[in-house]
Coordinates of C-alpha atoms in Angstrom, one line a residue:
N18 CA -0.1 0.0 0.0
S19 CA 2.8 2.3 0.8
D20 CA 4.3 1.5 -2.7
N21 CA 1.0 2.8 -4.2
S22 CA 1.1 5.8 -2.3
L23 CA 4.6 6.5 -3.2
E24 CA 3.9 5.8 -6.8
K25 CA 0.9 8.2 -6.8
K26 CA 3.1 11.0 -5.3
L27 CA 5.8 10.4 -7.7
G28 CA 3.2 10.7 -10.6
Q29 CA 1.8 13.8 -9.2
A30 CA 5.3 15.4 -9.0
L31 CA 6.3 14.2 -12.4
D32 CA 3.0 15.6 -13.9
K33 CA 3.8 19.0 -12.3
V34 CA 7.3 19.1 -13.7
A35 CA 6.2 17.8 -17.1
T36 CA 3.3 20.3 -17.5
V37 CA 5.0 23.6 -16.1
F38 CA 5.8 26.2 -18.5
Y39 CA 9.4 27.7 -18.4
S40 CA 8.7 30.7 -20.6
D41 CA 5.8 33.1 -20.8
K42 CA 6.0 33.0 -24.6
A43 CA 5.4 29.3 -24.7
Q44 CA 2.5 29.5 -22.3
Q45 CA 0.9 32.4 -24.3
L46 CA 1.1 30.5 -27.6
Y47 CA -0.2 27.3 -25.9
E48 CA -3.1 29.3 -24.6
L49 CA -3.7 31.0 -27.7
G50 CA -3.8 27.6 -29.5
I51 CA -6.2 26.0 -26.9
S52 CA -8.5 29.1 -27.4
L53 CA -8.4 28.7 -31.3
K54 CA -8.8 24.8 -31.5
T55 CA -12.5 24.8 -32.3
T56 CA -12.7 28.0 -34.4
D57 CA -9.5 27.8 -36.3
P58 CA -7.7 24.6 -36.0
A59 CA -4.9 25.3 -38.5
V60 CA -3.9 28.4 -36.6
A61 CA -4.3 26.6 -33.4
L62 CA -1.9 23.9 -34.7
A63 CA 0.6 26.5 -35.7
K64 CA 0.5 28.3 -32.4
L65 CA 1.0 24.9 -30.5
Q66 CA 3.9 23.9 -32.9
E67 CA 5.6 27.3 -32.2
A68 CA 5.1 26.7 -28.5
D69 CA 6.5 23.1 -29.0
R70 CA 9.8 24.4 -30.6
L71 CA 10.2 26.6 -27.5
E72 CA 9.5 23.9 -24.9
P73 CA 9.7 20.5 -26.8
E74 CA 9.6 18.5 -23.5
N75 CA 6.3 20.3 -22.2
L76 CA 3.8 17.4 -21.8
S77 CA 0.6 20.0 -22.1
I78 CA 1.8 21.1 -25.5
T79 CA 2.6 17.7 -26.8
L80 CA -0.8 16.4 -25.5
E81 CA -2.7 19.2 -27.3
L82 CA -0.7 18.7 -30.4
A83 CA -1.7 15.0 -30.5
R84 CA -5.3 15.8 -29.8
I85 CA -5.4 18.2 -32.7
S86 CA -3.7 15.7 -34.9
L87 CA -6.4 13.2 -33.9
S88 CA -9.2 15.6 -34.6
Q89 CA -7.8 16.1 -38.1
N90 CA -7.4 12.3 -38.4
D91 CA -3.8 12.6 -38.6
C92 CA -3.1 9.3 -36.7
D93 CA 0.6 9.1 -37.7
A94 CA 1.3 12.6 -36.3
A95 CA -0.6 11.8 -33.1
A96 CA 1.2 8.6 -32.6
T97 CA 4.6 10.0 -33.2
R98 CA 4.0 12.8 -30.9
M99 CA 3.0 10.3 -28.1
K100 CA 6.2 8.1 -28.8
K101 CA 8.2 11.2 -28.1
M102 CA 6.5 11.1 -24.4
K103 CA 6.7 7.3 -24.1
D104 CA 8.5 7.5 -20.8
L105 CA 5.8 9.6 -19.4
S106 CA 3.0 7.6 -20.7
D107 CA 4.4 4.7 -19.0
L108 CA 4.0 6.6 -15.6
L109 CA 1.2 9.0 -16.2
E110 CA -2.3 8.2 -17.3
E111 CA -3.4 11.1 -19.5
P112 CA -0.5 10.6 -22.0
K113 CA -1.3 6.9 -21.8
L114 CA -4.9 7.7 -22.8
V115 CA -4.0 9.9 -25.7
E116 CA -1.4 7.2 -26.9
S117 CA -4.3 4.8 -26.8
Q118 CA -6.5 7.2 -28.6
A119 CA -3.8 7.3 -31.5
Q120 CA -3.5 3.5 -31.4
I121 CA -7.2 3.2 -32.2
C122 CA -7.0 5.8 -34.8
L123 CA -4.2 3.8 -36.5
G124 CA -6.2 0.5 -36.0
Q125 CA -3.7 -0.9 -33.6
T126 CA -6.3 -2.6 -31.2
Q127 CA -4.0 -5.3 -30.0
E128 CA -1.1 -2.8 -28.9
L129 CA -4.0 -0.6 -27.2
Q130 CA -4.8 -3.6 -24.9
K131 CA -1.4 -3.3 -23.2
N132 CA -2.1 0.2 -22.1
R133 CA -5.6 -0.4 -21.4
S134 CA -5.0 -3.4 -19.2
Q135 CA -3.0 -1.2 -17.0
I136 CA -6.0 1.1 -16.1
D137 CA -8.3 0.5 -13.3
L138 CA -11.5 2.4 -14.3
K139 CA -12.8 2.5 -10.7
K140 CA -9.7 4.7 -9.8
S141 CA -9.3 6.7 -12.9
V142 CA -10.4 10.4 -13.3
Y143 CA -10.4 9.6 -17.0
A144 CA -12.9 6.8 -16.7
P145 CA -15.5 7.9 -19.3
F146 CA -12.7 8.5 -21.9
W147 CA -11.3 5.1 -21.4
Q148 CA -14.8 3.5 -21.7
V149 CA -15.0 5.5 -25.1
V150 CA -11.6 3.8 -25.9
D151 CA -13.2 0.5 -25.1
I152 CA -16.2 1.3 -27.4
E153 CA -14.1 2.6 -30.2
A154 CA -11.7 -0.6 -30.1
A155 CA -14.8 -2.8 -30.3
F156 CA -16.2 -0.8 -33.2
K157 CA -12.9 -0.8 -34.9
D158 CA -12.7 -4.5 -34.7
G159 CA -16.2 -4.9 -36.1
N160 CA -17.7 -6.0 -32.9
F161 CA -20.6 -3.7 -33.1
L162 CA -23.0 -5.3 -30.5
K163 CA -20.1 -5.1 -28.0
A164 CA -19.6 -1.4 -28.8
K165 CA -23.5 -0.8 -28.4
E166 CA -23.4 -2.6 -25.0
L167 CA -20.4 -0.6 -24.0
A168 CA -21.9 2.7 -25.0
G169 CA -25.2 1.7 -23.0
A170 CA -23.1 1.0 -20.1
L171 CA -21.3 4.5 -20.3
Q172 CA -24.8 6.1 -20.7
S173 CA -26.0 4.5 -17.4
V174 CA -22.7 5.6 -15.6
D175 CA -22.7 9.1 -16.9
S176 CA -25.9 10.1 -18.7
H177 CA -24.5 13.7 -19.6
F178 CA -21.5 12.2 -21.6
P179 CA -22.4 12.9 -25.3
E180 CA -20.0 10.4 -26.9
A181 CA -21.8 7.5 -25.3
Y182 CA -25.0 8.4 -27.3
Y183 CA -23.1 9.0 -30.5
W184 CA -21.4 5.5 -30.3
D185 CA -24.9 4.0 -29.4
W186 CA -26.3 5.4 -32.4
K187 CA -23.4 4.5 -34.6
S188 CA -23.4 1.0 -33.4
S189 CA -27.0 0.6 -34.0
Q190 CA -26.6 1.9 -37.5
E191 CA -24.0 -0.9 -38.1
L192 CA -26.3 -3.6 -36.6
K193 CA -29.1 -2.8 -39.0

């Protein structure tokens, strides 16, 4: 039990160090990129890439660059970014989640299972997102019934999580 406590404290300290900004310029570019993600993804990507040039080891910047790549269906770019942070994703859950999302995007559901097996949903602050990972993996593997069941389970756990309804609908369409 003390090992778990020590591991948790180490993870929290690592997360703080990995996400701190060392220059105002990088932080401003990051925040501008975040604010433009939905309205102008191309400019957001450019601002985040500029921030990444200033602070290439900043986990916050890397995660956002990977997320934007995923939103643009650029699976390879997202996976490459997450490989850069492999040491951190072995220790921290959020990079492991984004790495798993990139693996689904690439259709690497077998590799995904390694990351997924390390996560206890009952203890995870990212539980709904991991559940979506499970749904997407089932869908990608053509197991639409399982995807629909998992989407239903997510709806019952968090009725305000919109992706659960999307995947329920999408699975239903495939089952017709």
